[in-house]
mmCIF file of C-alpha atoms in Angstrom:
data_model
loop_
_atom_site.group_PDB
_atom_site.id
_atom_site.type_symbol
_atom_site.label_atom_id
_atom_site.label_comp_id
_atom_site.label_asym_id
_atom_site.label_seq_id
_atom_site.Cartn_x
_atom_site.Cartn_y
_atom_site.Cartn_z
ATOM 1 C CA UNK K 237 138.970 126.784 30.195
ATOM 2 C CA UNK K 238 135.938 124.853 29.298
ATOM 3 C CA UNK K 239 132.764 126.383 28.885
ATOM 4 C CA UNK K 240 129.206 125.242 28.163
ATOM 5 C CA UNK K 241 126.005 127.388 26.678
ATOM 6 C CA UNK K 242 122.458 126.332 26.119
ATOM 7 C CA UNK K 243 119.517 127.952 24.976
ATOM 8 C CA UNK K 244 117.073 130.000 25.306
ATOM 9 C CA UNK K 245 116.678 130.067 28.875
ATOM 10 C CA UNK K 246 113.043 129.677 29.076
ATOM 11 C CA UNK K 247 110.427 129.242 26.705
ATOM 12 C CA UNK K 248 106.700 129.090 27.099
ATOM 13 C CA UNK K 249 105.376 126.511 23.910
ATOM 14 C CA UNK K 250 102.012 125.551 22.965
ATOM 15 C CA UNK K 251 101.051 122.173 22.981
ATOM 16 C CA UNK K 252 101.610 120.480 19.850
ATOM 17 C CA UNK K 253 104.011 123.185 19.063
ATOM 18 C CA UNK K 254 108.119 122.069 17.845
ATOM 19 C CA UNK K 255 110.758 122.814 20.188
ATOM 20 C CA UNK K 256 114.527 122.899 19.802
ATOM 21 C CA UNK K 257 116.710 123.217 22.458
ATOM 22 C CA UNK K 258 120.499 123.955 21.638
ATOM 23 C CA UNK K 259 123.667 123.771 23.800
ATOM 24 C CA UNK K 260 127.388 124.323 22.900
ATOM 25 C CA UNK K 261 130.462 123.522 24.482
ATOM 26 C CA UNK K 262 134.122 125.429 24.118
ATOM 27 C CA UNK K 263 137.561 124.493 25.279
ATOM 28 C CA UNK K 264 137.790 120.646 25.055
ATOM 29 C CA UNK K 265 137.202 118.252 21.867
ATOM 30 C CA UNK K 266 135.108 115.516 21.289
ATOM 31 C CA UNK K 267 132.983 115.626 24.758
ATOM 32 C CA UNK K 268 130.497 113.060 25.650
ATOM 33 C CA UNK K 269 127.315 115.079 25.290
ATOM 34 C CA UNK K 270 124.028 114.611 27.626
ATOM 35 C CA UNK K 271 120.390 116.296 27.850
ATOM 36 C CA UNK K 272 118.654 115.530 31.452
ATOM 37 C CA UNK K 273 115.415 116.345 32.236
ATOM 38 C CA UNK K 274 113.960 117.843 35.657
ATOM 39 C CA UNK K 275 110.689 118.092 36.217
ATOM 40 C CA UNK K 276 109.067 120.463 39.173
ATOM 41 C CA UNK K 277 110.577 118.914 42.156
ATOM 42 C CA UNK K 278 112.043 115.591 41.387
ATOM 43 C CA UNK K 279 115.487 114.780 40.781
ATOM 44 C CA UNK K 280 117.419 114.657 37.112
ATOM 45 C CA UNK K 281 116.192 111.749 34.303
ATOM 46 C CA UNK K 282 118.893 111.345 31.696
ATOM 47 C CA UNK K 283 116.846 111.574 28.255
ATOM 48 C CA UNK K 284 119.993 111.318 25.848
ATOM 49 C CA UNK K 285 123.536 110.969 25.694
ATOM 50 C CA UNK K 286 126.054 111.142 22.287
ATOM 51 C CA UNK K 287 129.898 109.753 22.537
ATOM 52 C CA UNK K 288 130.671 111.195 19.220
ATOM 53 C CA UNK K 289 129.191 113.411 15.909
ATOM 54 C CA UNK K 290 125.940 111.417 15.140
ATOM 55 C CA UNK K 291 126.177 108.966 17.991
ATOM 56 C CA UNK K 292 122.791 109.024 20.028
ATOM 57 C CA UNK K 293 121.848 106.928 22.832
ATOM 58 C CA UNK K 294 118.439 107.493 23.931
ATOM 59 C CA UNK K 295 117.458 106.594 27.664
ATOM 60 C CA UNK K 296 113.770 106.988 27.262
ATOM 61 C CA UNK K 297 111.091 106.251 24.474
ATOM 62 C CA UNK K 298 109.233 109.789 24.134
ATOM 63 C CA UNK K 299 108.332 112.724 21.574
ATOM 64 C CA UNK K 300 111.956 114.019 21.872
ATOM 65 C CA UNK K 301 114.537 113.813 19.760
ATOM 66 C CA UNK K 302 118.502 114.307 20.119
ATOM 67 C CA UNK K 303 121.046 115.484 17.250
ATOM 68 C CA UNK K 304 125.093 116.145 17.380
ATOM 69 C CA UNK K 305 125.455 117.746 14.005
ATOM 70 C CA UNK K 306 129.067 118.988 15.300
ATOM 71 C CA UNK K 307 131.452 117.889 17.843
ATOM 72 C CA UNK K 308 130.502 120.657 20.156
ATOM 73 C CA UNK K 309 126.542 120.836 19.407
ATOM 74 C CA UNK K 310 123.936 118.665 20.569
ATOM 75 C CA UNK K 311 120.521 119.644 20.281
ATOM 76 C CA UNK K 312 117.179 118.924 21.937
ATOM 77 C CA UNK K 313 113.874 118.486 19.433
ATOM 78 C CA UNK K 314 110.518 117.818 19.588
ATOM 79 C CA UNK K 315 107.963 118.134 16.452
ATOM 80 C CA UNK K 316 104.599 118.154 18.597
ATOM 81 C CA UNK K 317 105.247 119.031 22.250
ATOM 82 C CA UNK K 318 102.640 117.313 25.269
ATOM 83 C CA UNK K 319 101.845 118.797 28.698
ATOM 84 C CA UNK K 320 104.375 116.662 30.176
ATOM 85 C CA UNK K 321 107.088 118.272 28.554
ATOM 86 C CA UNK K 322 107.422 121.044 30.611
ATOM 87 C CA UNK K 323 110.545 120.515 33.043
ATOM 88 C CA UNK K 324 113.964 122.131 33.782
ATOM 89 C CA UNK K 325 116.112 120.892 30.432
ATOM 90 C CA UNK K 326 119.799 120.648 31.236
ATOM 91 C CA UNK K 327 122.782 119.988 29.021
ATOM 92 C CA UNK K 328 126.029 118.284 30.036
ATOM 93 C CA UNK K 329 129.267 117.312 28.770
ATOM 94 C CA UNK K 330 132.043 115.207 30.332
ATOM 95 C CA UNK K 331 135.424 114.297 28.818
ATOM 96 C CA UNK K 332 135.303 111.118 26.622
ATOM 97 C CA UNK K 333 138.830 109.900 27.785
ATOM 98 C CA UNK K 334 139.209 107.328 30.337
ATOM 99 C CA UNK K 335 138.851 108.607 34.184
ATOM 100 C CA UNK K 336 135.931 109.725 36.749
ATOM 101 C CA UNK K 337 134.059 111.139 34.056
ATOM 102 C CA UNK K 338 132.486 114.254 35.881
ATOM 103 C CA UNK K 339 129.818 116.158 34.862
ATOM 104 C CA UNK K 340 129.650 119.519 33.874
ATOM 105 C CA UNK K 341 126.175 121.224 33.533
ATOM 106 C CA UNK K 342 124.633 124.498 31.415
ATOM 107 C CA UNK K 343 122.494 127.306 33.056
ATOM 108 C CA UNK K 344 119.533 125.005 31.679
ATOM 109 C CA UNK K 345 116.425 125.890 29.741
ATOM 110 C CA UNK K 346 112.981 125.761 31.731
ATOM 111 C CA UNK K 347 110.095 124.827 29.060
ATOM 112 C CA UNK K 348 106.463 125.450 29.845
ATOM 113 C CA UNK K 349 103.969 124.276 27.585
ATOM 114 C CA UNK K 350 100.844 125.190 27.492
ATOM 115 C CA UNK V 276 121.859 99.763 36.498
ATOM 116 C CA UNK V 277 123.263 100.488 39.585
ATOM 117 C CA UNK V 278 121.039 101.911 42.623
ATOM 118 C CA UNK V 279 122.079 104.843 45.523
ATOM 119 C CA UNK V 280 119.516 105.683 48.362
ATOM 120 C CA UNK V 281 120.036 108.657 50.316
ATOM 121 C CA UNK V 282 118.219 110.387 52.739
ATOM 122 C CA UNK V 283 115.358 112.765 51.784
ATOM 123 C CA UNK V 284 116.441 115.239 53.430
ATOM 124 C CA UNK V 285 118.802 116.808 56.671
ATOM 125 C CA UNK V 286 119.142 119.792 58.709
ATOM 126 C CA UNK V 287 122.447 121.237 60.308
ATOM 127 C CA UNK V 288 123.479 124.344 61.874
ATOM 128 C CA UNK V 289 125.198 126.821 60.718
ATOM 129 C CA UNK V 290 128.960 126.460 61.354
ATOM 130 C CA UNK V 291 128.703 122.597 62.566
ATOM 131 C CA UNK V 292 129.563 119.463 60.411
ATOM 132 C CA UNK V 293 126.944 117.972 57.872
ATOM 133 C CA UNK V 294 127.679 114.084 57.202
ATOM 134 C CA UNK V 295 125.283 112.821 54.114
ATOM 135 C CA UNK V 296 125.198 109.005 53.858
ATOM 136 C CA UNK V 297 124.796 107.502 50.703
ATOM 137 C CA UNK V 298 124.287 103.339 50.171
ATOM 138 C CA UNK V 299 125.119 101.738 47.032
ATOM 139 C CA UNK V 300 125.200 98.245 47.752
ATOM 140 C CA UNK V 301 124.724 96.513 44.280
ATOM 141 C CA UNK V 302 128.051 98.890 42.794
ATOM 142 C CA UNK V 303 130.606 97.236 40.690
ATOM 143 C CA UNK V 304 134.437 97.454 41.025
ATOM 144 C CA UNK V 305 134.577 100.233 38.428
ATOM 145 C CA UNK V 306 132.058 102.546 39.414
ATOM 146 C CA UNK V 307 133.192 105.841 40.026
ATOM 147 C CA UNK V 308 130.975 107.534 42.875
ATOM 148 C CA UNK V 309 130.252 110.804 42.225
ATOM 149 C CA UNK V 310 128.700 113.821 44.448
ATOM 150 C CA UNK V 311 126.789 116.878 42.946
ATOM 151 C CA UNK V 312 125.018 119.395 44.554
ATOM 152 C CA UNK V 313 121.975 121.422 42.568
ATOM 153 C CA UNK V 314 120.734 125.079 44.164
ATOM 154 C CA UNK V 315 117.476 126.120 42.869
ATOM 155 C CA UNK V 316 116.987 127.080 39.423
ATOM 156 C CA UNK V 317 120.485 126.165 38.318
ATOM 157 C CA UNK V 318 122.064 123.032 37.287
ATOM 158 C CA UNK V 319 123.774 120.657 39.446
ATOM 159 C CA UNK V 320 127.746 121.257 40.278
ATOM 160 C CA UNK V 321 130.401 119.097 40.679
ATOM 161 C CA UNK V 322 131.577 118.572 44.137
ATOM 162 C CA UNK V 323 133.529 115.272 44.609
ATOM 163 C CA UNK V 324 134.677 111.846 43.557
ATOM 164 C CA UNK V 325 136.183 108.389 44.767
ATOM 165 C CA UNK V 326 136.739 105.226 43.426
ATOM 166 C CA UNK V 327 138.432 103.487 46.638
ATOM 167 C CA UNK V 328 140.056 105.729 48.879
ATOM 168 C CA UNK V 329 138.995 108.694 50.700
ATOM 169 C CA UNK V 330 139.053 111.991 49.463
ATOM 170 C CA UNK V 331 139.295 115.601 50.143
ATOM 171 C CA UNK V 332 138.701 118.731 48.281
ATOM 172 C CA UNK V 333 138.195 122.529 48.861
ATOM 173 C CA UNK V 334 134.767 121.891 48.640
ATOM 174 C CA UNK V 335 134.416 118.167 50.971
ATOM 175 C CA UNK V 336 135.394 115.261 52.231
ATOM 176 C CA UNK V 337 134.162 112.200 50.671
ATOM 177 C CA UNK V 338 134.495 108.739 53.250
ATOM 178 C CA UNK V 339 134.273 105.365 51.257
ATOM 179 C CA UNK V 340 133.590 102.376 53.479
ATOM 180 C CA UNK V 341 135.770 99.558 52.645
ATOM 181 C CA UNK V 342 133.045 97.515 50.684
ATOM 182 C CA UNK V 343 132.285 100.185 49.141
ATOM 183 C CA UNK V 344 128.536 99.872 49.638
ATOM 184 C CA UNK V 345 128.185 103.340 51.193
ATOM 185 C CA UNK V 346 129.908 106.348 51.111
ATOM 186 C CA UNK V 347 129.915 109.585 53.341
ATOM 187 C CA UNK V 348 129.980 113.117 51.900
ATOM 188 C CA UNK V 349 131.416 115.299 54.685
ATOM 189 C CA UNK V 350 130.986 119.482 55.032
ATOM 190 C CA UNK V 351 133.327 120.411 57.118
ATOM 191 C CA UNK V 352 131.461 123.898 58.605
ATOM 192 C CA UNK V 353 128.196 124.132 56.894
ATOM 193 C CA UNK V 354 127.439 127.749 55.328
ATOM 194 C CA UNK V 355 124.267 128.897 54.367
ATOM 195 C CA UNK V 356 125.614 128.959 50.716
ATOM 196 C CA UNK V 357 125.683 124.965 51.300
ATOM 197 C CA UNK V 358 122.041 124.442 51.453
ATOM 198 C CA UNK V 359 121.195 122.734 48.440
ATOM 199 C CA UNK V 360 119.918 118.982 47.281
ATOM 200 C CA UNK V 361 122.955 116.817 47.184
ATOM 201 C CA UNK V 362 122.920 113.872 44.986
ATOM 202 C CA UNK V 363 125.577 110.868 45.203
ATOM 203 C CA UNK V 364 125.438 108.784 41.771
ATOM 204 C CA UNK V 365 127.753 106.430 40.582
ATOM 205 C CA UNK V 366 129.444 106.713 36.975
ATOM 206 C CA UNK V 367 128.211 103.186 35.075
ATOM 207 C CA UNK V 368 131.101 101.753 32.442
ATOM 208 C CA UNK V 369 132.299 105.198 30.471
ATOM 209 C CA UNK V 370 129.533 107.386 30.000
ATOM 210 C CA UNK V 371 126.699 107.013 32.162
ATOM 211 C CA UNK V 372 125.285 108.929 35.061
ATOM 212 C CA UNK V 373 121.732 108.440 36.749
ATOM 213 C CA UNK V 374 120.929 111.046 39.390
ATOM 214 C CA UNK V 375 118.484 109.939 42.170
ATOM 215 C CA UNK V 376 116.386 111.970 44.133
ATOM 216 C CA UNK V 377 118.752 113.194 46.203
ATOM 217 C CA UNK V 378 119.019 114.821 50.024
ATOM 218 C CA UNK V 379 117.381 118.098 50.690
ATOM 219 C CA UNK V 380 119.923 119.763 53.253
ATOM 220 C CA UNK V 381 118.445 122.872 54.949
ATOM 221 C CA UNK V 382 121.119 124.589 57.215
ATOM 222 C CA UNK V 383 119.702 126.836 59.654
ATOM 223 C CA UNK V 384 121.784 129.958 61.034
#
C-alpha cells in the first residue's frame, strides 16, 4: 500500500533562519507531488506542485522554494524565513495517470517562526 | 480557476443526517469534484468523488445536480468522529486542486 512521510513534525525557526521541509512517498511511482500551506484557521493554499523529477510549478511568488531531486522526494526550502511563514505545511501526492486524481495527505509539519 | 462556495459552517445531531451543499457554478465538463474532510491538527482525508453521477461510499453519499453546478455531500448518521471542516474542491485539467475555506460541521450528542 501507499504510504507518505514528511518531516519533522514541528519546528520552531528564527526569523531569517533556512528551513527545509522533506516528505517521501512509498508504494506507487512517479506521483504528482504537492506542498499546501495552512495557516491558523483558514483553509489549504497550494504553494507548489511537481508532475515529474525536476518539474516545479509554483502557485505563489514567495521566499519558498520547491525541489524533486527523486521520484519519491519533494522538498520544501526557504533560505531566510519571515513571520508569515509560520502555518501548518502539508505534503501530498496523487497518481499521475489519468482519473479523479485524489489526494492523499502527510501528518504535516507545523512551522513557527519566531 | 474554477470557484466552490460552501457554507461556513453547520450543526447536526448526533445520529441524524448531515446534507453539506456545495455550488460550483462556473465548473467545466471535466472537473472532477472532490470532498475532503480535515480534523484538527491533521491533514485533510479523502472522502468522495463524482464526475456525473451520484455516488456512494462507506464513508458518504455524494448527490450531483444535473448541471452540475452544485453538489450534495450526504452523512448518512452523523457520529461525533464526523465533526470536522469539510471541503468540496474540484480537480482542474490533471493535476490541480484548490481547497476553499470549507464548512465547519459541529455535531452535537
Amino acid at each position: 500500500s501507499q504510504t507518505i512521510h514528511q518531516w519533522p513534525a514541528t519546528l520552531v525557526q528564527p526569523v531569517g533562519s533556512p528551513l527545509s521541509l522533506e516528505c517521501t512517498v512509498e508504494g506507487t511511482s512517479n506521483p504528482n507531488l504537492y506542498w499546501y500551506r495552512q495557516a491558523a484557521g483558514r483553509g489549504l493554499q497550494l504553494l507548489f506542485y511537481s508532475v515529474g523529477i525536476g518539474q516545479i510549478s509554483s502557485e505563489v511568488p514567495q521566499n519558498l522554494s520547491a525541489s524533486r531531486p527523486q521520484d519519491r522526494q519533494f522538498i520544501l526550502s526557504s533560505k531566510k524565513l519571515l513571520l508569515s511563514d509560520s502555518g501548518f505545511y502539508l505534503c501530498a501526492w496523487s497518481s499521475l495517470k489519468g482519473g479523479p486524481g485524489e489526494l492523499f495527505f502527510g501528518e504535516g509539519s507545523r512551522l513557527t517562526v519566531l | 480557476d474554477a470557484k466552490t462556495t460552501q457554507p461556513n459552517s453547520m450543526e447536526s445531531n448526533e445520529e441524524e443526517p448531515v446534507h453539506l451543499p456545495c455550488n460550483h457554478s462556473t465548473i467545466s465538463g471535466t472537473d472532477y469534484i472532490h470532498w475532503y474532510r480535515q480534523l484538527p491538527s491533521q491533514g485533510p482525508e479523502y472522502v468522495i468523488h463524482g464526475l456525473t453521477s451520484n455516488v456512494n461510499n462507506r464513508m458518504a453519499s455524494l448527490a450531483i445536480a444535473e448541471d452540475r453546478k452544485s453538489s450534495t455531500l450526504i452523512l448518512h448518521r452523523a457520529t461525533l468522529r464526523d465533526a470536522a471542516v469539510y471541503y468540496c474542491i474540484l480537480r482542474i485539467g490533471d493535476y490541480k486542486l484548490s481547497f476553499g475555506a470549507g464548512t465547519t460541521v459541529t455535531v452535537r450528542a
